[in-house]
């Protein structure tokens, strides 16, 4: 091979140019999401802080102009302390915030024990059998079911209870606790509990899969060590495995809850989209709980609204002011979700740093 | 000493095979590669210390030494494979036919076309056999299907794989056996028409039968290519190489004609290693 | 230890030390816990059964004698071939085609935008980006994935249509753009599926062993060649699966398309008009407070069933592709 080796080939330049262009395209695509996120936040934020320009209306608008000057922006302190209203400048998200809060708490109460329990069973108890495979396949398919189908299920199973109780409308089950009674309407109808149960079904697959991953990451040496000390399987799980997997489980649960918080479709089909001018259990502050503790028990069976629903309602409203109210609602919702996401990321980050198995 | 005798015997057998196949002896050679004072670092950690060596044209040079001794690093420095690794840097010069390969105007892609490489684990792409071999020419801009088919056939023939796969060129390369996959990788490297072929323990993951086929192949290939091979196996070095270099802890301890190195090593460490006292 | 001890025969068992199985509260609790956990785990199976039961009884065949299911009133043939969907009019038509058309036009636009961008971002993150940039970008993508669908719908309505589509198409190209239109819904849908495509494809790309990349470089490839001609083909099954999952998500997406595309069932391919998807119909029908038992109410289940079958089919296909064509790297 007497041909001299050439290490500087001019025709390679074209290939390098193509490569560079490709890199730029890919880099641009990565930034695309960030740019959209920025534009979205800016446009929504701008709308949330301004009212639409007042139209030149014929006379008798003296009250309207006073009104426009009295409120500075859609997103103000008043926005948090008032109910929805037919007058856009007086409308707020008090009912929606408390509704969303109740939803999240109830969903967490239902989905965490069931989700973690399922994950523990699948990872710790079941051996690689047909049942486990079946449940696993089922879970991955459930995770892909659109939320609107869950909504239909929630409507059928909780709001109407498959029509089992339609014969005697308005029937309720009175549960006697030691010192007080709770009225449980049957079927659940359009109450918080229906919404919470529907959202629970929706997030369960996510919670289970995330918990399974967290449990799987716990090294088996911990289990072996615990068994060697004479602990039973449940004691090992209860005191060693689950605590060790807790950060991972928490991350998954928070992310799932933040998804539930933003879901509107399931609640719409349940029929929660109504004009609601009260909070569940009439609780609007912590002190109300002490004044009327029974409200805590009544709340799950109250009709409700939630943040995404309230936002949708405002978006659909023809008056321009409501679009700005919707923007203000979106800013509140996004802030809450961002906080939850950040919290989850911080937990995961801490966990990754502090624990080296 | 018996081990010396066995090595001598191996080298002797090889020379007989060489004369039988009319492969010219390796005395009047040019050096293809000239490495001077190469220090190599992965981040803070220094992997090579002041290595200087020449590699003879159209001959097989084997690198031996215990694992972690820097022989693979040295091999990968020759086609700048270490460029991909974050934090890798070096000083010293590596000359390929007198040209500094680390010079700023050198295109690393052009370099790697001239200096092919075969890895320890066979790495067929999950494509057809044909597409695997045609990959190099294709990315280099060869579009003509007839030309590609010719290159594929020639490369597979040179890699002694043609007869086994000629009827199923469109089958997935992953369906081949381990030994066939490794020869496919060699064919794939040959398809870019390199001058130098670097082999990083090409037979260590293969069964004895496949190993001997790959060794035969290397033996054939040295008529046209400059081959540098890293091996764990000293018998293999003795069987196939003309030159052998012994690395230890990042230093090049000794490099000599294979027969001389195995029979009369100059350094104590080399002797200890080839007699099996460590490593 | 004294010597005497060593020499002595085996110590007699302490009273009470028995290794045989016997009833104890600890064992009973173990069994109880196990049963409860199994109950939790089978709840997911129960959910599936409930979904299937719901669709069967409400859409296919009613179990109670005095009610009928949707397909007992409307023939499957009409449902699949009628080109009009008008359950709320006097002259009722139940042809799913306009809804399917709306769904697939919008999901198609979303895929055309979201799939390439998501894949390109995945390639950048897996092949080009520095680890630090990757660590910074991943949470941003997670935030993007966490933005509720209602918000995207609002964004489409108040930003994409008036400030992007109308200037581009109406002012420049003289194409009428409705205030509710399939295009804006498709655009935000595309943005919504980027995180799904990106993170799943990136997982697939990163699972390609390093040796394959090195082999590519050793054959004289540029980074572009290695990324596009070695790594992407090697991760092909994972990428296809991520595409299928993203499309399935786009088809099932509700609020964004409901807000942005409006609720006008239309069998047309013009993306600048209002269209209704299957999901948007379901939301719209529930808003009207349809009484149970009416045919409009039952049509909810028929549409839901169609949607369920399509998305389930795509998910199963995605899993099948992933398992069937997965290249096995040890």
PDB file of C-alpha atoms in Angstrom, chain B:
ATOM      1  CA  UNK B   1      13.111 -24.852  30.385  1.00  0.00           C
ATOM      2  CA  UNK B   2       9.950 -26.329  29.034  1.00  0.00           C
ATOM      3  CA  UNK B   3       7.929 -23.148  28.655  1.00  0.00           C
ATOM      4  CA  UNK B   4      10.699 -21.570  26.604  1.00  0.00           C
ATOM      5  CA  UNK B   5      10.852 -24.669  24.454  1.00  0.00           C
ATOM      6  CA  UNK B   6       7.114 -24.637  23.899  1.00  0.00           C
ATOM      7  CA  UNK B   7       7.209 -21.006  22.804  1.00  0.00           C
ATOM      8  CA  UNK B   8      10.147 -21.673  20.546  1.00  0.00           C
ATOM      9  CA  UNK B   9       8.195 -24.506  19.060  1.00  0.00           C
ATOM     10  CA  UNK B  10       5.163 -22.321  18.459  1.00  0.00           C
ATOM     11  CA  UNK B  11       7.240 -19.655  16.780  1.00  0.00           C
ATOM     12  CA  UNK B  12       8.964 -22.301  14.729  1.00  0.00           C
ATOM     13  CA  UNK B  13       5.654 -23.755  13.562  1.00  0.00           C
ATOM     14  CA  UNK B  14       4.568 -20.335  12.518  1.00  0.00           C
ATOM     15  CA  UNK B  15       7.691 -19.791  10.474  1.00  0.00           C
ATOM     16  CA  UNK B  16       7.076 -23.105   8.733  1.00  0.00           C
ATOM     17  CA  UNK B  17       3.544 -22.034   7.883  1.00  0.00           C
ATOM     18  CA  UNK B  18       4.862 -18.743   6.623  1.00  0.00           C
ATOM     19  CA  UNK B  19       7.274 -20.365   4.221  1.00  0.00           C
ATOM     20  CA  UNK B  20       4.642 -22.845   3.131  1.00  0.00           C
ATOM     21  CA  UNK B  21       2.353 -19.976   2.206  1.00  0.00           C
ATOM     22  CA  UNK B  22       5.213 -17.934   0.718  1.00  0.00           C
ATOM     23  CA  UNK B  23       4.705 -15.116   3.108  1.00  0.00           C
ATOM     24  CA  UNK B  24       7.872 -13.110   3.089  1.00  0.00           C
ATOM     25  CA  UNK B  25       9.813 -13.014   6.308  1.00  0.00           C
ATOM     26  CA  UNK B  26       9.710  -9.884   8.340  1.00  0.00           C
ATOM     27  CA  UNK B  27      13.160  -8.477   8.205  1.00  0.00           C
ATOM     28  CA  UNK B  28      13.183  -5.586   5.776  1.00  0.00           C
ATOM     29  CA  UNK B  29      10.211  -3.619   6.972  1.00  0.00           C
ATOM     30  CA  UNK B  30       9.256  -0.003   7.240  1.00  0.00           C
ATOM     31  CA  UNK B  31       7.626   1.311  10.328  1.00  0.00           C
ATOM     32  CA  UNK B  32       4.030   2.303   9.758  1.00  0.00           C
ATOM     33  CA  UNK B  33       3.514   3.865  13.127  1.00  0.00           C
ATOM     34  CA  UNK B  34       5.949   5.804  15.211  1.00  0.00           C
ATOM     35  CA  UNK B  35       4.925   6.703  18.726  1.00  0.00           C
ATOM     36  CA  UNK B  36       7.138   8.983  20.778  1.00  0.00           C
ATOM     37  CA  UNK B  37       6.916   9.755  24.484  1.00  0.00           C
ATOM     38  CA  UNK B  38       3.209   9.178  24.749  1.00  0.00           C
ATOM     39  CA  UNK B  39       1.619   9.935  28.114  1.00  0.00           C
ATOM     40  CA  UNK B  40      -2.077   9.269  28.392  1.00  0.00           C
ATOM     41  CA  UNK B  41      -4.531  10.346  31.066  1.00  0.00           C
ATOM     42  CA  UNK B  42      -8.122   9.596  31.960  1.00  0.00           C
ATOM     43  CA  UNK B  43      -8.940  12.696  33.939  1.00  0.00           C
ATOM     44  CA  UNK B  44      -6.425  12.686  36.796  1.00  0.00           C
ATOM     45  CA  UNK B  45      -5.426   9.090  36.349  1.00  0.00           C
ATOM     46  CA  UNK B  46      -2.406   8.443  34.146  1.00  0.00           C
ATOM     47  CA  UNK B  47      -2.780   5.305  32.069  1.00  0.00           C
ATOM     48  CA  UNK B  48       0.372   5.424  29.936  1.00  0.00           C
ATOM     49  CA  UNK B  49       3.834   6.627  30.929  1.00  0.00           C
ATOM     50  CA  UNK B  50       6.236   7.856  28.305  1.00  0.00           C
ATOM     51  CA  UNK B  51       5.670   5.102  25.769  1.00  0.00           C
ATOM     52  CA  UNK B  52       7.785   5.127  22.611  1.00  0.00           C
ATOM     53  CA  UNK B  53       7.455   2.442  19.981  1.00  0.00           C
ATOM     54  CA  UNK B  54       7.460   1.792  16.271  1.00  0.00           C
ATOM     55  CA  UNK B  55       5.071  -0.592  14.588  1.00  0.00           C
ATOM     56  CA  UNK B  56       6.266  -2.448  11.511  1.00  0.00           C
ATOM     57  CA  UNK B  57       4.369  -2.328   8.241  1.00  0.00           C
ATOM     58  CA  UNK B  58       2.672  -5.495   7.053  1.00  0.00           C
ATOM     59  CA  UNK B  59       3.447  -7.475  10.134  1.00  0.00           C
ATOM     60  CA  UNK B  60       1.604  -8.531  13.231  1.00  0.00           C
ATOM     61  CA  UNK B  61       2.565  -6.733  16.413  1.00  0.00           C
ATOM     62  CA  UNK B  62       1.135  -8.189  19.602  1.00  0.00           C
ATOM     63  CA  UNK B  63       0.709  -6.315  22.882  1.00  0.00           C
ATOM     64  CA  UNK B  64       0.772  -8.493  25.966  1.00  0.00           C
ATOM     65  CA  UNK B  65       0.578  -7.728  29.634  1.00  0.00           C
ATOM     66  CA  UNK B  66      -1.690  -8.157  32.647  1.00  0.00           C
ATOM     67  CA  UNK B  67      -5.098  -6.471  32.545  1.00  0.00           C
ATOM     68  CA  UNK B  68      -5.054  -2.768  33.293  1.00  0.00           C
ATOM     69  CA  UNK B  69      -1.479  -2.434  32.033  1.00  0.00           C
ATOM     70  CA  UNK B  70      -2.364   0.142  29.387  1.00  0.00           C
ATOM     71  CA  UNK B  71      -2.141  -2.028  26.290  1.00  0.00           C
ATOM     72  CA  UNK B  72      -5.758  -1.346  25.311  1.00  0.00           C
ATOM     73  CA  UNK B  73      -5.352   2.361  26.015  1.00  0.00           C
ATOM     74  CA  UNK B  74      -2.322   2.427  23.755  1.00  0.00           C
ATOM     75  CA  UNK B  75      -4.232   0.617  21.028  1.00  0.00           C
ATOM     76  CA  UNK B  76      -7.141   3.028  21.291  1.00  0.00           C
ATOM     77  CA  UNK B  77      -4.777   5.992  21.187  1.00  0.00           C
ATOM     78  CA  UNK B  78      -3.678   4.926  17.709  1.00  0.00           C
ATOM     79  CA  UNK B  79      -7.070   5.612  16.103  1.00  0.00           C
ATOM     80  CA  UNK B  80      -8.108   8.243  18.633  1.00  0.00           C
ATOM     81  CA  UNK B  81     -10.908   6.076  19.954  1.00  0.00           C
ATOM     82  CA  UNK B  82     -10.293   7.626  23.362  1.00  0.00           C
ATOM     83  CA  UNK B  83     -11.546  10.964  22.032  1.00  0.00           C
ATOM     84  CA  UNK B  84     -15.069   9.821  22.862  1.00  0.00           C
ATOM     85  CA  UNK B  85     -14.231   9.397  26.524  1.00  0.00           C
ATOM     86  CA  UNK B  86     -14.867  12.418  28.681  1.00  0.00           C
ATOM     87  CA  UNK B  87     -11.710  13.808  30.264  1.00  0.00           C
ATOM     88  CA  UNK B  88      -9.215  11.773  28.248  1.00  0.00           C
ATOM     89  CA  UNK B  89      -6.100  13.711  27.232  1.00  0.00           C
ATOM     90  CA  UNK B  90      -2.512  13.031  26.282  1.00  0.00           C
ATOM     91  CA  UNK B  91       0.856  14.436  25.381  1.00  0.00           C
ATOM     92  CA  UNK B  92       3.539  13.116  23.071  1.00  0.00           C
ATOM     93  CA  UNK B  93       3.366  12.314  19.392  1.00  0.00           C
ATOM     94  CA  UNK B  94       1.797   9.521  17.377  1.00  0.00           C
ATOM     95  CA  UNK B  95       2.937   9.480  13.765  1.00  0.00           C
ATOM     96  CA  UNK B  96       1.139   7.492  11.096  1.00  0.00           C
ATOM     97  CA  UNK B  97       3.421   7.391   8.065  1.00  0.00           C
ATOM     98  CA  UNK B  98       5.120  10.439   9.415  1.00  0.00           C
ATOM     99  CA  UNK B  99       1.945  12.463  10.032  1.00  0.00           C
ATOM    100  CA  UNK B 100       0.955  13.518  13.525  1.00  0.00           C
ATOM    101  CA  UNK B 101      -2.518  12.082  14.037  1.00  0.00           C
ATOM    102  CA  UNK B 102      -3.337  14.425  16.894  1.00  0.00           C
ATOM    103  CA  UNK B 103      -2.530  17.510  14.809  1.00  0.00           C
ATOM    104  CA  UNK B 104      -5.382  20.027  14.799  1.00  0.00           C
ATOM    105  CA  UNK B 105      -5.978  19.750  11.055  1.00  0.00           C
ATOM    106  CA  UNK B 106      -6.383  15.985  11.156  1.00  0.00           C
ATOM    107  CA  UNK B 107      -9.885  14.757  10.586  1.00  0.00           C
ATOM    108  CA  UNK B 108     -10.485  11.967  13.059  1.00  0.00           C
ATOM    109  CA  UNK B 109     -13.047  10.398  10.726  1.00  0.00           C
ATOM    110  CA  UNK B 110     -10.461  10.136   7.942  1.00  0.00           C
ATOM    111  CA  UNK B 111      -7.981   8.697  10.412  1.00  0.00           C
ATOM    112  CA  UNK B 112     -10.361   6.001  11.562  1.00  0.00           C
ATOM    113  CA  UNK B 113     -11.073   5.012   7.981  1.00  0.00           C
ATOM    114  CA  UNK B 114      -7.341   4.329   7.592  1.00  0.00           C
ATOM    115  CA  UNK B 115      -6.970   2.674  10.961  1.00  0.00           C
ATOM    116  CA  UNK B 116      -9.697   0.094  11.443  1.00  0.00           C
ATOM    117  CA  UNK B 117     -10.500  -1.569  14.716  1.00  0.00           C
ATOM    118  CA  UNK B 118     -12.006  -4.842  15.880  1.00  0.00           C
ATOM    119  CA  UNK B 119     -13.221  -5.178  19.431  1.00  0.00           C
ATOM    120  CA  UNK B 120     -13.074  -7.852  22.092  1.00  0.00           C
ATOM    121  CA  UNK B 121     -16.798  -8.408  22.061  1.00  0.00           C
ATOM    122  CA  UNK B 122     -18.166  -8.786  18.575  1.00  0.00           C
ATOM    123  CA  UNK B 123     -20.364  -5.790  17.875  1.00  0.00           C
ATOM    124  CA  UNK B 124     -22.496  -6.540  14.839  1.00  0.00           C
ATOM    125  CA  UNK B 125     -25.087  -3.853  14.193  1.00  0.00           C
ATOM    126  CA  UNK B 126     -28.629  -5.194  14.401  1.00  0.00           C
ATOM    127  CA  UNK B 127     -28.923  -5.107  10.619  1.00  0.00           C
ATOM    128  CA  UNK B 128     -28.432  -7.627   7.843  1.00  0.00           C
ATOM    129  CA  UNK B 129     -25.045  -9.153   7.148  1.00  0.00           C
ATOM    130  CA  UNK B 130     -24.818  -7.150   3.945  1.00  0.00           C
ATOM    131  CA  UNK B 131     -25.670  -3.859   5.631  1.00  0.00           C
ATOM    132  CA  UNK B 132     -23.114  -4.503   8.345  1.00  0.00           C
ATOM    133  CA  UNK B 133     -20.275  -4.890   5.891  1.00  0.00           C
ATOM    134  CA  UNK B 134     -21.563  -2.123   3.622  1.00  0.00           C
ATOM    135  CA  UNK B 135     -21.892   0.300   6.534  1.00  0.00           C
ATOM    136  CA  UNK B 136     -18.417   1.851   6.297  1.00  0.00           C
ATOM    137  CA  UNK B 137     -18.452   2.498   2.526  1.00  0.00           C
ATOM    138  CA  UNK B 138     -22.028   3.731   2.790  1.00  0.00           C
ATOM    139  CA  UNK B 139     -21.348   6.375   5.392  1.00  0.00           C
ATOM    140  CA  UNK B 140     -18.299   7.381   3.384  1.00  0.00           C
ATOM    141  CA  UNK B 141     -20.615   8.214   0.495  1.00  0.00           C
ATOM    142  CA  UNK B 142     -20.588   5.057  -1.636  1.00  0.00           C
ATOM    143  CA  UNK B 143     -24.155   4.826  -2.959  1.00  0.00           C
ATOM    144  CA  UNK B 144     -23.764   2.569  -6.000  1.00  0.00           C
ATOM    145  CA  UNK B 145     -25.300  -0.763  -5.093  1.00  0.00           C
ATOM    146  CA  UNK B 146     -23.140  -2.744  -7.488  1.00  0.00           C
ATOM    147  CA  UNK B 147     -19.999  -1.233  -6.078  1.00  0.00           C
ATOM    148  CA  UNK B 148     -21.184  -1.950  -2.572  1.00  0.00           C
ATOM    149  CA  UNK B 149     -21.976  -5.561  -3.411  1.00  0.00           C
ATOM    150  CA  UNK B 150     -18.477  -5.954  -4.774  1.00  0.00           C
ATOM    151  CA  UNK B 151     -16.898  -4.479  -1.673  1.00  0.00           C
ATOM    152  CA  UNK B 152     -19.057  -6.690   0.547  1.00  0.00           C
ATOM    153  CA  UNK B 153     -18.108  -9.812  -1.357  1.00  0.00           C
ATOM    154  CA  UNK B 154     -14.420  -8.996  -1.329  1.00  0.00           C
ATOM    155  CA  UNK B 155     -14.366  -8.105   2.334  1.00  0.00           C
ATOM    156  CA  UNK B 156     -16.265 -11.224   3.327  1.00  0.00           C
ATOM    157  CA  UNK B 157     -13.901 -13.305   1.224  1.00  0.00           C
ATOM    158  CA  UNK B 158     -10.862 -11.728   2.827  1.00  0.00           C
ATOM    159  CA  UNK B 159     -12.399 -12.402   6.226  1.00  0.00           C
ATOM    160  CA  UNK B 160     -12.953 -16.031   5.180  1.00  0.00           C
ATOM    161  CA  UNK B 161     -16.662 -15.742   5.823  1.00  0.00           C
ATOM    162  CA  UNK B 162     -18.015 -15.540   2.284  1.00  0.00           C
ATOM    163  CA  UNK B 163     -18.663 -19.239   1.794  1.00  0.00           C
ATOM    164  CA  UNK B 164     -20.614 -19.479   5.021  1.00  0.00           C
ATOM    165  CA  UNK B 165     -22.899 -16.512   4.455  1.00  0.00           C
ATOM    166  CA  UNK B 166     -23.082 -15.896   0.709  1.00  0.00           C
ATOM    167  CA  UNK B 167     -26.585 -17.384   0.503  1.00  0.00           C
ATOM    168  CA  UNK B 168     -28.017 -15.375   3.368  1.00  0.00           C
ATOM    169  CA  UNK B 169     -26.587 -11.908   3.094  1.00  0.00           C
ATOM    170  CA  UNK B 170     -29.944 -10.370   3.990  1.00  0.00           C
ATOM    171  CA  UNK B 171     -30.276 -12.320   7.248  1.00  0.00           C
ATOM    172  CA  UNK B 172     -29.751 -10.531  10.537  1.00  0.00           C
ATOM    173  CA  UNK B 173     -26.123 -10.463  11.595  1.00  0.00           C
ATOM    174  CA  UNK B 174     -27.242 -11.317  15.109  1.00  0.00           C
ATOM    175  CA  UNK B 175     -28.210 -14.788  13.904  1.00  0.00           C
ATOM    176  CA  UNK B 176     -24.561 -15.683  13.243  1.00  0.00           C
ATOM    177  CA  UNK B 177     -22.497 -17.667  15.722  1.00  0.00           C
ATOM    178  CA  UNK B 178     -19.984 -15.900  17.956  1.00  0.00           C
ATOM    179  CA  UNK B 179     -16.998 -16.766  15.798  1.00  0.00           C
ATOM    180  CA  UNK B 180     -18.815 -15.789  12.628  1.00  0.00           C
ATOM    181  CA  UNK B 181     -19.877 -12.497  14.189  1.00  0.00           C
ATOM    182  CA  UNK B 182     -16.279 -11.685  15.010  1.00  0.00           C
ATOM    183  CA  UNK B 183     -15.155 -12.472  11.474  1.00  0.00           C
ATOM    184  CA  UNK B 184     -18.029 -10.342  10.229  1.00  0.00           C
ATOM    185  CA  UNK B 185     -16.674  -7.486  12.316  1.00  0.00           C
ATOM    186  CA  UNK B 186     -13.266  -8.027  10.753  1.00  0.00           C
ATOM    187  CA  UNK B 187     -14.856  -8.031   7.282  1.00  0.00           C
ATOM    188  CA  UNK B 188     -16.694  -4.853   8.185  1.00  0.00           C
ATOM    189  CA  UNK B 189     -13.433  -3.219   9.222  1.00  0.00           C
ATOM    190  CA  UNK B 190     -11.761  -4.362   5.988  1.00  0.00           C
ATOM    191  CA  UNK B 191     -14.569  -2.893   3.893  1.00  0.00           C
ATOM    192  CA  UNK B 192     -13.412   0.644   4.616  1.00  0.00           C
ATOM    193  CA  UNK B 193     -10.057  -0.328   3.113  1.00  0.00           C
ATOM    194  CA  UNK B 194      -7.793   0.537   6.033  1.00  0.00           C
ATOM    195  CA  UNK B 195      -3.986   0.226   6.132  1.00  0.00           C
ATOM    196  CA  UNK B 196      -3.793  -0.585   9.790  1.00  0.00           C
ATOM    197  CA  UNK B 197      -6.029  -2.993  11.659  1.00  0.00           C
ATOM    198  CA  UNK B 198      -6.220  -2.738  15.427  1.00  0.00           C
ATOM    199  CA  UNK B 199      -7.575  -5.731  17.278  1.00  0.00           C
ATOM    200  CA  UNK B 200      -8.503  -5.596  20.933  1.00  0.00           C
ATOM    201  CA  UNK B 201      -8.462  -9.205  22.161  1.00  0.00           C
ATOM    202  CA  UNK B 202     -10.438 -10.320  19.125  1.00  0.00           C
ATOM    203  CA  UNK B 203     -10.553 -13.978  20.125  1.00  0.00           C
ATOM    204  CA  UNK B 204     -10.931 -13.839  23.873  1.00  0.00           C
ATOM    205  CA  UNK B 205     -14.675 -14.390  23.824  1.00  0.00           C
ATOM    206  CA  UNK B 206     -14.549 -17.227  21.305  1.00  0.00           C
ATOM    207  CA  UNK B 207     -14.387 -20.993  21.568  1.00  0.00           C
ATOM    208  CA  UNK B 208     -11.124 -22.723  20.547  1.00  0.00           C
ATOM    209  CA  UNK B 209     -12.310 -23.677  17.060  1.00  0.00           C
ATOM    210  CA  UNK B 210     -13.407 -20.126  16.265  1.00  0.00           C
ATOM    211  CA  UNK B 211     -10.227 -18.777  17.814  1.00  0.00           C
ATOM    212  CA  UNK B 212      -8.099 -20.805  15.492  1.00  0.00           C
ATOM    213  CA  UNK B 213     -10.100 -19.624  12.484  1.00  0.00           C
ATOM    214  CA  UNK B 214      -9.642 -15.996  13.526  1.00  0.00           C
ATOM    215  CA  UNK B 215      -5.936 -16.608  14.077  1.00  0.00           C
ATOM    216  CA  UNK B 216      -5.590 -18.123  10.619  1.00  0.00           C
ATOM    217  CA  UNK B 217      -7.348 -15.099   9.259  1.00  0.00           C
ATOM    218  CA  UNK B 218      -4.992 -12.672  10.976  1.00  0.00           C
ATOM    219  CA  UNK B 219      -2.152 -14.660   9.586  1.00  0.00           C
ATOM    220  CA  UNK B 220      -3.482 -14.250   6.060  1.00  0.00           C
ATOM    221  CA  UNK B 221      -4.292 -10.592   6.485  1.00  0.00           C
ATOM    222  CA  UNK B 222      -0.802  -9.502   7.417  1.00  0.00           C
ATOM    223  CA  UNK B 223       0.277  -9.791   3.799  1.00  0.00           C
ATOM    224  CA  UNK B 224      -1.744  -6.659   3.085  1.00  0.00           C
ATOM    225  CA  UNK B 225      -2.322  -4.966   6.392  1.00  0.00           C
ATOM    226  CA  UNK B 226      -0.391  -3.714   9.351  1.00  0.00           C
ATOM    227  CA  UNK B 227      -1.943  -5.496  12.285  1.00  0.00           C
ATOM    228  CA  UNK B 228      -1.720  -4.583  15.944  1.00  0.00           C
ATOM    229  CA  UNK B 229      -3.306  -7.037  18.313  1.00  0.00           C
ATOM    230  CA  UNK B 230      -3.865  -6.903  22.040  1.00  0.00           C
ATOM    231  CA  UNK B 231      -4.019 -10.304  23.644  1.00  0.00           C
ATOM    232  CA  UNK B 232      -4.227 -11.903  27.033  1.00  0.00           C
ATOM    233  CA  UNK B 233      -2.960 -15.114  25.690  1.00  0.00           C
ATOM    234  CA  UNK B 234       0.801 -15.434  25.311  1.00  0.00           C
ATOM    235  CA  UNK B 235       0.535 -18.607  23.235  1.00  0.00           C
ATOM    236  CA  UNK B 236      -1.617 -16.667  20.830  1.00  0.00           C
ATOM    237  CA  UNK B 237       0.979 -13.922  20.614  1.00  0.00           C
ATOM    238  CA  UNK B 238       3.627 -16.492  19.923  1.00  0.00           C
ATOM    239  CA  UNK B 239       1.499 -18.232  17.318  1.00  0.00           C
ATOM    240  CA  UNK B 240       0.617 -15.233  15.214  1.00  0.00           C
ATOM    241  CA  UNK B 241       2.836 -12.243  15.835  1.00  0.00           C
ATOM    242  CA  UNK B 242       6.116 -11.097  14.391  1.00  0.00           C
ATOM    243  CA  UNK B 243       6.724  -8.532  17.081  1.00  0.00           C
ATOM    244  CA  UNK B 244       5.643  -8.563  20.681  1.00  0.00           C
ATOM    245  CA  UNK B 245       5.494  -5.679  23.134  1.00  0.00           C
ATOM    246  CA  UNK B 246       5.107  -6.209  26.856  1.00  0.00           C
ATOM    247  CA  UNK B 247       3.255  -3.565  28.871  1.00  0.00           C
ATOM    248  CA  UNK B 248       3.209  -3.362  32.603  1.00  0.00           C
ATOM    249  CA  UNK B 249       1.472  -0.756  34.769  1.00  0.00           C
ATOM    250  CA  UNK B 250       1.344   1.801  32.013  1.00  0.00           C
ATOM    251  CA  UNK B 251       4.958   1.377  30.932  1.00  0.00           C
ATOM    252  CA  UNK B 252       6.236  -0.292  27.823  1.00  0.00           C
ATOM    253  CA  UNK B 253       8.729  -2.703  29.342  1.00  0.00           C
ATOM    254  CA  UNK B 254      10.100  -4.367  26.255  1.00  0.00           C
ATOM    255  CA  UNK B 255       9.424  -4.775  22.564  1.00  0.00           C
ATOM    256  CA  UNK B 256      11.240  -7.201  20.324  1.00  0.00           C
ATOM    257  CA  UNK B 257      10.910  -9.888  17.694  1.00  0.00           C
ATOM    258  CA  UNK B 258       8.447 -12.360  19.086  1.00  0.00           C
ATOM    259  CA  UNK B 259      10.932 -15.199  19.147  1.00  0.00           C
ATOM    260  CA  UNK B 260      13.546 -13.134  20.952  1.00  0.00           C
ATOM    261  CA  UNK B 261      11.095 -11.779  23.488  1.00  0.00           C
ATOM    262  CA  UNK B 262       9.788 -15.186  24.407  1.00  0.00           C
ATOM    263  CA  UNK B 263      13.082 -17.005  24.435  1.00  0.00           C
ATOM    264  CA  UNK B 264      15.577 -14.427  25.646  1.00  0.00           C
ATOM    265  CA  UNK B 265      13.718 -11.579  27.332  1.00  0.00           C
ATOM    266  CA  UNK B 266      16.031  -8.757  28.338  1.00  0.00           C
ATOM    267  CA  UNK B 267      14.019  -7.497  31.273  1.00  0.00           C
ATOM    268  CA  UNK B 268      13.354  -9.339  34.481  1.00  0.00           C
ATOM    269  CA  UNK B 269       9.657  -8.329  34.537  1.00  0.00           C
ATOM    270  CA  UNK B 270       9.102  -9.729  31.062  1.00  0.00           C
ATOM    271  CA  UNK B 271      10.640 -13.003  32.033  1.00  0.00           C
ATOM    272  CA  UNK B 272       8.543 -13.184  35.176  1.00  0.00           C
ATOM    273  CA  UNK B 273       5.392 -12.524  33.188  1.00  0.00           C
ATOM    274  CA  UNK B 274       5.974 -14.990  30.385  1.00  0.00           C
ATOM    275  CA  UNK B 275       7.060 -17.696  32.773  1.00  0.00           C
ATOM    276  CA  UNK B 276       3.830 -17.182  34.658  1.00  0.00           C
ATOM    277  CA  UNK B 277       5.223 -15.787  37.860  1.00  0.00           C
ATOM    278  CA  UNK B 278       2.544 -13.089  37.882  1.00  0.00           C
ATOM    279  CA  UNK B 279      -0.285 -11.768  35.791  1.00  0.00           C
TER     280      UNK B 279
END
